[in-house]
Coordinates of C-alpha atoms and ligand atoms in Angstrom, one line a residue:
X1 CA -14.2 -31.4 -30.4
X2 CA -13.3 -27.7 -30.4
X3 CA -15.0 -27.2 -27.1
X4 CA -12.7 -30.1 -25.6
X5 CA -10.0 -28.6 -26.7
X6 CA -10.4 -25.4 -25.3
X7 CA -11.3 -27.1 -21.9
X8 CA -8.1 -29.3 -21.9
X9 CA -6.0 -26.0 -22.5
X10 CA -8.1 -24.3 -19.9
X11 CA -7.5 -27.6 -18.0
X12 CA -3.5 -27.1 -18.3
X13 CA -3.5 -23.4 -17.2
X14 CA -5.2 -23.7 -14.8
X15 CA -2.1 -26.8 -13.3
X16 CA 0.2 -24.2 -14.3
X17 CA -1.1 -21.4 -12.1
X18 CA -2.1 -23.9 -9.2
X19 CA 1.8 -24.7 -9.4
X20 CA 3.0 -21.1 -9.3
X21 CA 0.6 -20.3 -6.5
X22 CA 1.9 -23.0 -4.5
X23 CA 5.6 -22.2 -4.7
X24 CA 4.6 -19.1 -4.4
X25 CA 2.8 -19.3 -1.1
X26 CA 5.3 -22.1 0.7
X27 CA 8.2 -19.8 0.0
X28 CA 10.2 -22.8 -0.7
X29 CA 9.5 -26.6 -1.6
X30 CA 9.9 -29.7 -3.4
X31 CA 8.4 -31.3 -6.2
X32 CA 7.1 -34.6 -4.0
X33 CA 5.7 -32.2 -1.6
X34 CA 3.7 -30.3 -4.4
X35 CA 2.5 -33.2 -5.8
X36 CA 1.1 -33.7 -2.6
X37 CA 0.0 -30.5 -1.5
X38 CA -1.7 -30.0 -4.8
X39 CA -3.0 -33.3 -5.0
X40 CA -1.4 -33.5 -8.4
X41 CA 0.1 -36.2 -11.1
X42 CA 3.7 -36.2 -10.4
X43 CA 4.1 -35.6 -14.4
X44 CA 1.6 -32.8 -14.4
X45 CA 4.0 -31.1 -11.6
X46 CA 7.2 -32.0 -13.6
X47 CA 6.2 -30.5 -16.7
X48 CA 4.9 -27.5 -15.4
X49 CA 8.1 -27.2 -13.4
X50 CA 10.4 -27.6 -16.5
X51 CA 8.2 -24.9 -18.3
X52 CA 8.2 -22.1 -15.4
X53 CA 11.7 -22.8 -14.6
X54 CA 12.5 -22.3 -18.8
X55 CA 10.4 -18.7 -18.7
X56 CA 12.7 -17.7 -15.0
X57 CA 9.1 -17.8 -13.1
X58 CA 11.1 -20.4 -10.6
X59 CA 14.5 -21.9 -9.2
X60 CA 16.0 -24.8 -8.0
X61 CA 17.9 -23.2 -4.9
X62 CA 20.6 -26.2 -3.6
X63 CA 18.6 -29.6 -1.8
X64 CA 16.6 -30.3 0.9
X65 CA 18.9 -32.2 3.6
X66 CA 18.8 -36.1 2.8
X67 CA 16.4 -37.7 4.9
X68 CA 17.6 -41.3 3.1
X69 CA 16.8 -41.2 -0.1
X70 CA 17.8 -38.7 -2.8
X71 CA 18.2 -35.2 -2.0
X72 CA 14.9 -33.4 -3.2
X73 CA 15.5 -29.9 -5.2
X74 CA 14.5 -26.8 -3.4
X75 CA 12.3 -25.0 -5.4
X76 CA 11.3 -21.3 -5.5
X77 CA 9.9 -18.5 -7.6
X78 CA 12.0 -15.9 -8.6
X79 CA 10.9 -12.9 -6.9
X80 CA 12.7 -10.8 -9.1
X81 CA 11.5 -12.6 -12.2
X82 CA 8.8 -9.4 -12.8
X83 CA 9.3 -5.7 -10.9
X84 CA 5.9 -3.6 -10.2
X85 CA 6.8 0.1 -10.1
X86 CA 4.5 2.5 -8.0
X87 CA 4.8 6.3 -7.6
X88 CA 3.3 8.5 -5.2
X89 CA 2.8 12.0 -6.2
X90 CA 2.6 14.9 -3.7
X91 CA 2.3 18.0 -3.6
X92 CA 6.2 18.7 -3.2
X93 CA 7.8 15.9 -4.1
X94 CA 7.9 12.6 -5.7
X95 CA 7.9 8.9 -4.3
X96 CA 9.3 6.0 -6.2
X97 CA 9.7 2.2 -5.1
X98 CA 9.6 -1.0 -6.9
X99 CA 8.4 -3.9 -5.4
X100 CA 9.0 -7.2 -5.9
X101 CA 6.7 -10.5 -6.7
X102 CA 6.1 -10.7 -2.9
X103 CA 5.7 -6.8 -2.4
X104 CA 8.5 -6.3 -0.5
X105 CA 10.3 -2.7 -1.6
X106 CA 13.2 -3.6 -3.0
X107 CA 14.0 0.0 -4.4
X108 CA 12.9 3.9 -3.3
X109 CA 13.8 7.2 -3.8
X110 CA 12.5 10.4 -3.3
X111 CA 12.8 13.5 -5.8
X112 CA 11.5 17.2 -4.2
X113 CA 9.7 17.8 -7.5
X114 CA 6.3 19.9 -6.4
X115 CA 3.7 19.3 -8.0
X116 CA 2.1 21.2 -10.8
X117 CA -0.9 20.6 -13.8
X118 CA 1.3 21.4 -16.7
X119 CA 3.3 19.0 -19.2
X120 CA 6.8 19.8 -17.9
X121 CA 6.1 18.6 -14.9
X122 CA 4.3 15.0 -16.4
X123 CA 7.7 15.1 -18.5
X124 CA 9.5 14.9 -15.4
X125 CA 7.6 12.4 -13.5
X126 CA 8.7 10.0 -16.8
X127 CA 11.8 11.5 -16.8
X128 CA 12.2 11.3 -13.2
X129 CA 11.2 7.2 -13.8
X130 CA 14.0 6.8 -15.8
X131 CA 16.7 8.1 -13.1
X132 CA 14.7 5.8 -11.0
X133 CA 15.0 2.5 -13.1
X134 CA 18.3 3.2 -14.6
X135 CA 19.9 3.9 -11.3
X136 CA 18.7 0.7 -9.8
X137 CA 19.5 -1.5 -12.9
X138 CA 16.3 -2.4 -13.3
X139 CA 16.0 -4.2 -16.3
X140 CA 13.0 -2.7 -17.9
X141 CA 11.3 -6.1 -19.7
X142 CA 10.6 -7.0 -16.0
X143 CA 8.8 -4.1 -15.2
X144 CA 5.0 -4.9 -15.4
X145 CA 3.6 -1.7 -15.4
X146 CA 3.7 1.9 -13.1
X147 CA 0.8 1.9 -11.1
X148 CA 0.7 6.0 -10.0
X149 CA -0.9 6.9 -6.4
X150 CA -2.2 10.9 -5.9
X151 CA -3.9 12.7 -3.3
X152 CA -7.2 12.9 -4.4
X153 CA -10.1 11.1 -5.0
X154 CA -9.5 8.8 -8.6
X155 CA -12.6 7.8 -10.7
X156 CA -13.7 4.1 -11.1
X157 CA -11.4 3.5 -13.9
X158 CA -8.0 5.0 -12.3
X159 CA -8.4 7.5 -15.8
X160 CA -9.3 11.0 -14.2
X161 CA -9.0 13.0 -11.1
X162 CA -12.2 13.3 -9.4
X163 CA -11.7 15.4 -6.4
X164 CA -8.2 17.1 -6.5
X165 CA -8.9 20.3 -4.0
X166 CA -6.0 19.6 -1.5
X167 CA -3.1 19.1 -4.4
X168 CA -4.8 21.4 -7.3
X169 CA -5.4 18.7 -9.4
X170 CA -8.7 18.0 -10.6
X171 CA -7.7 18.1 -14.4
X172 CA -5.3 15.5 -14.1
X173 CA -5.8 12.3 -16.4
X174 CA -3.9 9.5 -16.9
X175 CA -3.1 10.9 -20.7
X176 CA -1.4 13.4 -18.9
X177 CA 1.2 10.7 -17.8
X178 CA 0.6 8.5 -20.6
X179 CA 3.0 9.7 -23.2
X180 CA 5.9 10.0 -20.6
X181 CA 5.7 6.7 -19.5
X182 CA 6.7 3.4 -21.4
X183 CA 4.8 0.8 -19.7
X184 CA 0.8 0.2 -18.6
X185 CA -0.2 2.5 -16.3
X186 CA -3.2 3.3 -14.1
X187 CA -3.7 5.8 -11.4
X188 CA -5.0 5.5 -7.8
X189 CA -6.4 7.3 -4.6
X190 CA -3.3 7.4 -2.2
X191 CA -5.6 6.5 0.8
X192 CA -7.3 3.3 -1.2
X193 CA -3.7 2.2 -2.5
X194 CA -3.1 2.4 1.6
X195 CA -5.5 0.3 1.9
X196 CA -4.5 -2.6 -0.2
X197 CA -1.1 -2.0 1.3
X198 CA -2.3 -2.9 4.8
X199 CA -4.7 -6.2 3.3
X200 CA -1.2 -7.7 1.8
X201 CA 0.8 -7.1 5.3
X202 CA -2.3 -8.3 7.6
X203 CA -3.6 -11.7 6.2
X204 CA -5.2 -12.2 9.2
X205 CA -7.7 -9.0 8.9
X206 CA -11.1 -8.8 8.0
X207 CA -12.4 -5.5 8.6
X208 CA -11.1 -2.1 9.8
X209 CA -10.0 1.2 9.5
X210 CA -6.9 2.2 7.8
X211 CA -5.7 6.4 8.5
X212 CA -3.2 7.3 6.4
X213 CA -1.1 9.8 8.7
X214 CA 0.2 12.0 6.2
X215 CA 0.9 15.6 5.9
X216 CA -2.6 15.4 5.0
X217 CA -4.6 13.0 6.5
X218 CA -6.3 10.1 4.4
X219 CA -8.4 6.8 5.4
X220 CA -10.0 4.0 3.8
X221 CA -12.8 1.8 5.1
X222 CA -11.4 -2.3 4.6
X223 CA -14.9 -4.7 4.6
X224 CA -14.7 -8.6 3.9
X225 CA -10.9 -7.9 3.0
X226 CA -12.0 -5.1 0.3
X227 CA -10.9 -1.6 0.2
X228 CA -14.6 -0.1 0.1
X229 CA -15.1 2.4 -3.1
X230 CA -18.8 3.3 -2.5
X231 CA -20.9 4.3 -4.6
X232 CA -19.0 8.0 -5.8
X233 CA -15.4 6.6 -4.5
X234 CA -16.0 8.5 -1.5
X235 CA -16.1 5.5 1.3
X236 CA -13.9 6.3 3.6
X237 CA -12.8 10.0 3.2
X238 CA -13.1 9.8 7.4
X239 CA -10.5 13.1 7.4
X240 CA -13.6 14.9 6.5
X241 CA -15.5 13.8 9.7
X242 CA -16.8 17.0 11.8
X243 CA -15.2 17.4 14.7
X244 CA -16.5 20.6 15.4
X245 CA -18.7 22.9 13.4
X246 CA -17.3 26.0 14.0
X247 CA -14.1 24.5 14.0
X248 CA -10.8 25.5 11.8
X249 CA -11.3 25.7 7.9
X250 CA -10.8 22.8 6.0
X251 CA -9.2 22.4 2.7
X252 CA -13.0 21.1 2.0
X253 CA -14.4 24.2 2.4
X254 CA -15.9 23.1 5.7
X255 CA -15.1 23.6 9.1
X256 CA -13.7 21.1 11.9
X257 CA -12.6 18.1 9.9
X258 CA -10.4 15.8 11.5
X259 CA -7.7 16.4 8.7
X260 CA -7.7 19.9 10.8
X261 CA -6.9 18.3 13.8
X262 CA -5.0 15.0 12.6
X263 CA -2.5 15.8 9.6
X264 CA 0.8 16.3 10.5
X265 CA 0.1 19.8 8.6
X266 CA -1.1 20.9 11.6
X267 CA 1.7 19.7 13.8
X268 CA 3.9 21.5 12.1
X269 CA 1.5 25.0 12.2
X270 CA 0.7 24.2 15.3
X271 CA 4.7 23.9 16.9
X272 CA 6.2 26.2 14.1
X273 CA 8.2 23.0 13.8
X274 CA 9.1 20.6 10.5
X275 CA 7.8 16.8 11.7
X276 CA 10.9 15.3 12.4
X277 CA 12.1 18.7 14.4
X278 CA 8.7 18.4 16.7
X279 CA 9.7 14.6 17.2
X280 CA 12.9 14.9 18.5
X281 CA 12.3 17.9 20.6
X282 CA 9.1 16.9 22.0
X283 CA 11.0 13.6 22.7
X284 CA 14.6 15.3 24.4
X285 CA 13.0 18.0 26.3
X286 CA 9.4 16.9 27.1
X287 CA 8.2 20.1 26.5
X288 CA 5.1 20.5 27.9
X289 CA 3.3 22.6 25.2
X290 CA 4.5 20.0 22.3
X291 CA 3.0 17.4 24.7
X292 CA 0.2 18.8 24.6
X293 CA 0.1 19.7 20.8
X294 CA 0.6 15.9 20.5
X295 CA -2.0 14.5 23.0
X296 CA -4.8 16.6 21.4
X297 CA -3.5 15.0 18.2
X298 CA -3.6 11.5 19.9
X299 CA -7.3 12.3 22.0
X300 CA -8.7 13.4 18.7
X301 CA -8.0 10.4 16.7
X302 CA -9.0 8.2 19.8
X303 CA -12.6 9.7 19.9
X304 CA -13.1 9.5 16.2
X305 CA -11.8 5.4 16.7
X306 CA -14.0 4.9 19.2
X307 CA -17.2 6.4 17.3
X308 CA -16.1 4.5 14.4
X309 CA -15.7 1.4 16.7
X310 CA -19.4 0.9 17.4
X311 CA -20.5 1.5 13.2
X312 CA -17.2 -1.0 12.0
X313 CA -16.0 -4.1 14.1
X314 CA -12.8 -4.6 13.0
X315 CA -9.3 -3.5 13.2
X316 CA -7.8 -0.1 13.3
X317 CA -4.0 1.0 11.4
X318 CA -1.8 3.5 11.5
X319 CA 0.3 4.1 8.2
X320 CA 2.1 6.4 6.4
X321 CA 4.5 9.2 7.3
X322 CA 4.0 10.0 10.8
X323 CA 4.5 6.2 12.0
X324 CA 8.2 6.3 11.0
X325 CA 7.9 8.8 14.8
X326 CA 5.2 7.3 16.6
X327 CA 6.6 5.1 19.6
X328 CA 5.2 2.1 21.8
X329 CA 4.4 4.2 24.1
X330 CA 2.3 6.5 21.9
X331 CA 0.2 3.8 20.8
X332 CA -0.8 2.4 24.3
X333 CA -1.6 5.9 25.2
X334 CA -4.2 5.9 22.0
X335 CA -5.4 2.6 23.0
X336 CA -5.9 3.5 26.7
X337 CA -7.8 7.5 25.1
X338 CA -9.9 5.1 23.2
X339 CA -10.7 2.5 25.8
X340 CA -11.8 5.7 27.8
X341 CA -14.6 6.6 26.1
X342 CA -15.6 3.2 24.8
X343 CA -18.2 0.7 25.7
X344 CA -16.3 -2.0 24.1
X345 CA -12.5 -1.6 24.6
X346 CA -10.3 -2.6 22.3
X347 CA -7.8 -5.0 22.6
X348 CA -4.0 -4.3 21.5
X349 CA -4.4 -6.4 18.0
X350 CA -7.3 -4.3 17.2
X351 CA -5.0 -1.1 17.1
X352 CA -1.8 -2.1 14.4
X353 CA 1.0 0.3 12.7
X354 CA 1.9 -0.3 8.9
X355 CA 5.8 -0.4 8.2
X356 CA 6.1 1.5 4.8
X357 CA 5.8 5.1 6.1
X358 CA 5.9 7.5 3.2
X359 CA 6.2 4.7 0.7
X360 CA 3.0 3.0 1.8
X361 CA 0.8 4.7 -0.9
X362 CA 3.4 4.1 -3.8
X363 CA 3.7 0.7 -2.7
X364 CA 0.2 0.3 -2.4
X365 CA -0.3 1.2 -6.1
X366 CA 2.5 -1.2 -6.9
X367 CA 0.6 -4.2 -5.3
X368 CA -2.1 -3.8 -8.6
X369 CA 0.7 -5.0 -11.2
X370 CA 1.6 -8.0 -9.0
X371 CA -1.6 -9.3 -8.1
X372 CA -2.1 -9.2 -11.7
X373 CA 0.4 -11.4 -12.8
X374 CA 0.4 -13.6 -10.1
X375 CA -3.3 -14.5 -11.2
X376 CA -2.2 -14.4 -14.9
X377 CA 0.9 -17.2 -14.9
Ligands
ZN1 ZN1 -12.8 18.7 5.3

């Protein structure tokens, strides 16, 4: 008897999620089209309807236009019914967004806090959340949880800090945080947050390469449509691929890494320029030596795509802060560096850009608290 019971109730949640999901994934439809689409008693999709649309989960927008009969209810999920909130911490400053049921950004700021291992500075990160929430009216029942992305490799279970070199913070743990923040939270590699970024945007991908084009470079290896961990979290740390042994000192401790080459750091050293002052100037004046400074960039990342081309069959993305510069242009002249040197060319879909910028690894994070509830209503 018991055991029926707990099936029928596993029976009924089951309906209810099958119902979210599908409003969730048409974007907007009717109840005669759900029972349909679901394959679904028409009183099984009314009462689940009734109950979501009680708890705010969903809304009847207006009507369908009459096509003879009654006018059927348009039916959506609120996107705004639960807020995820993701921050990205760097080494001088602080990245917050929230994102909605759909992960689109709905809110972001940026607060120049540099980074440092001491409480004051976890106290303002919290502190810093509040601003963030309070300024944007968030109401704060809605937020599901903070999800926190850092530079630096994250243990298995998003508690510690494994590998903290570049920002000086391998003693940070999520207690650190913890007591400043009011809501569940978990931590997460910046690159690997990228990552899940890029699987939300591009249904359509399978496997790939993501490079994270920061002021230090990250990367993440996508297989089967998962962000690969490996076996000490350190799949994918392609910025630390040798370029050239007796190359320039990386934060690693090694010589000729591609984040040597291929972080906009080293624009910036490079040009005695800020980023967006090497963009525009490069871009008004054509200087010749900033051309240059950027086609080594460009010739560098095409040769480590095309070694990477023949071990991974996939797709290759562009994200974070340096796409908010890079042009059409730019990205035809990587394709055509790569297709250079490669025995199997790619084609134009196999090179894409991300749209986030500097958000991407905040939003990234974000993306855990929403696929979480989604598979929890
Ligand atoms: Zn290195």
């Amino acid at each position: 008897m018991n055991e029926g019971r707990v099936t029928a109730s596993n029976i009924k949640k089951i309906n209810r999620n099958r119902v979210y999901r599908m409003i969730y994934q048409e974007g907007t439809t009717s109840k005669f089209q759900l029972v349909q689409l679901l394959e679904m008693g028409l009183s099984t999709v009314s009462y689940n309807l009734a109950a979501l649309n009680e708890e705010g989960l969903i809304k009847f927008d207006g009507f369908f236009e009459s096509t003879g009969g009654r006018r059927a209810n348009r039916i959506q999920i609120d996107p705004v019914a639960r807020i995820a909130i993701g921050i990205g911490i760097l080494s001088d400053r602080l990245h917050y967004v929230a994102a909605d049921l759909y992960g689109h950004m709905i809110y972001k700021d940026t607060y120049p806090i540099p980074y440092e291992h001491a409480a004051d500075y976890y106290k303002s990160v919290g502190e810093h959340l509040q601003q963030f929430i309070s300024s944007h009216a968030i109401d704060e029942k809605k937020i599901l949880g903070v999800s926190i992305a850092v530079q630096g490799i994250v243990s298995r279970d998003g508690h510690s800090v494994n590998y903290g070199v570049l920002m000086h913070n391998s003693q940070m743990t999520l207690d650190d945080i913890k007591p400043y923040v009011p809501f569940p939270c978990r931590m997460e590699h910046d690159s690997k947050a990228a990552g899940n970024l890029a699987l939300w945007n591009l249904p359509d991908i399978r496997n790939g390469v993501l490079f994270l084009l920061n002021q230090n470079l990250g990367s993440v290896v996508i297989t089967n449509r998962v962000v690969q961990w490996g076996d000490h979290m350190r799949s994918g740390l392609i910025e630390h691929t040798c370029m050239h042994p007796d190359g320039p000192l990386c934060y690693c401790g090694k010589r000729g890494c591609l984040e040597t080459y291929c972080s906009a750091e080293r624009l910036e050293k490079e040009s005695g320029m800020d980023i967006a002052s090497f963009f525009r100037v490069m871009r008004e004046t054509n200087a010749p030596e900033l051309r240059r400074i950027w086609s080594d960039y460009l010739s560098k990342l095409a040769f480590v795509i095309r070694n990477l081309s023949v071990t991974l069959d996939g797709v290759f993305i562009l994200a974070g802060y340096l796409v908010s510069y890079i042009t059409k242009e730019d990205i035809q002249l990587l394709l055509d560096m790569i297709n250079a040197l490669t025995p199997w060319p790619l084609t134009e879909d196999q090179l894409r850009v991300g749209h986030s910028g500097p958000y991407t690894p905040a939003l990234g994070a974000a993306l855990y608290y929403i696929s979480a509830f989604i598979d929890s209503v």
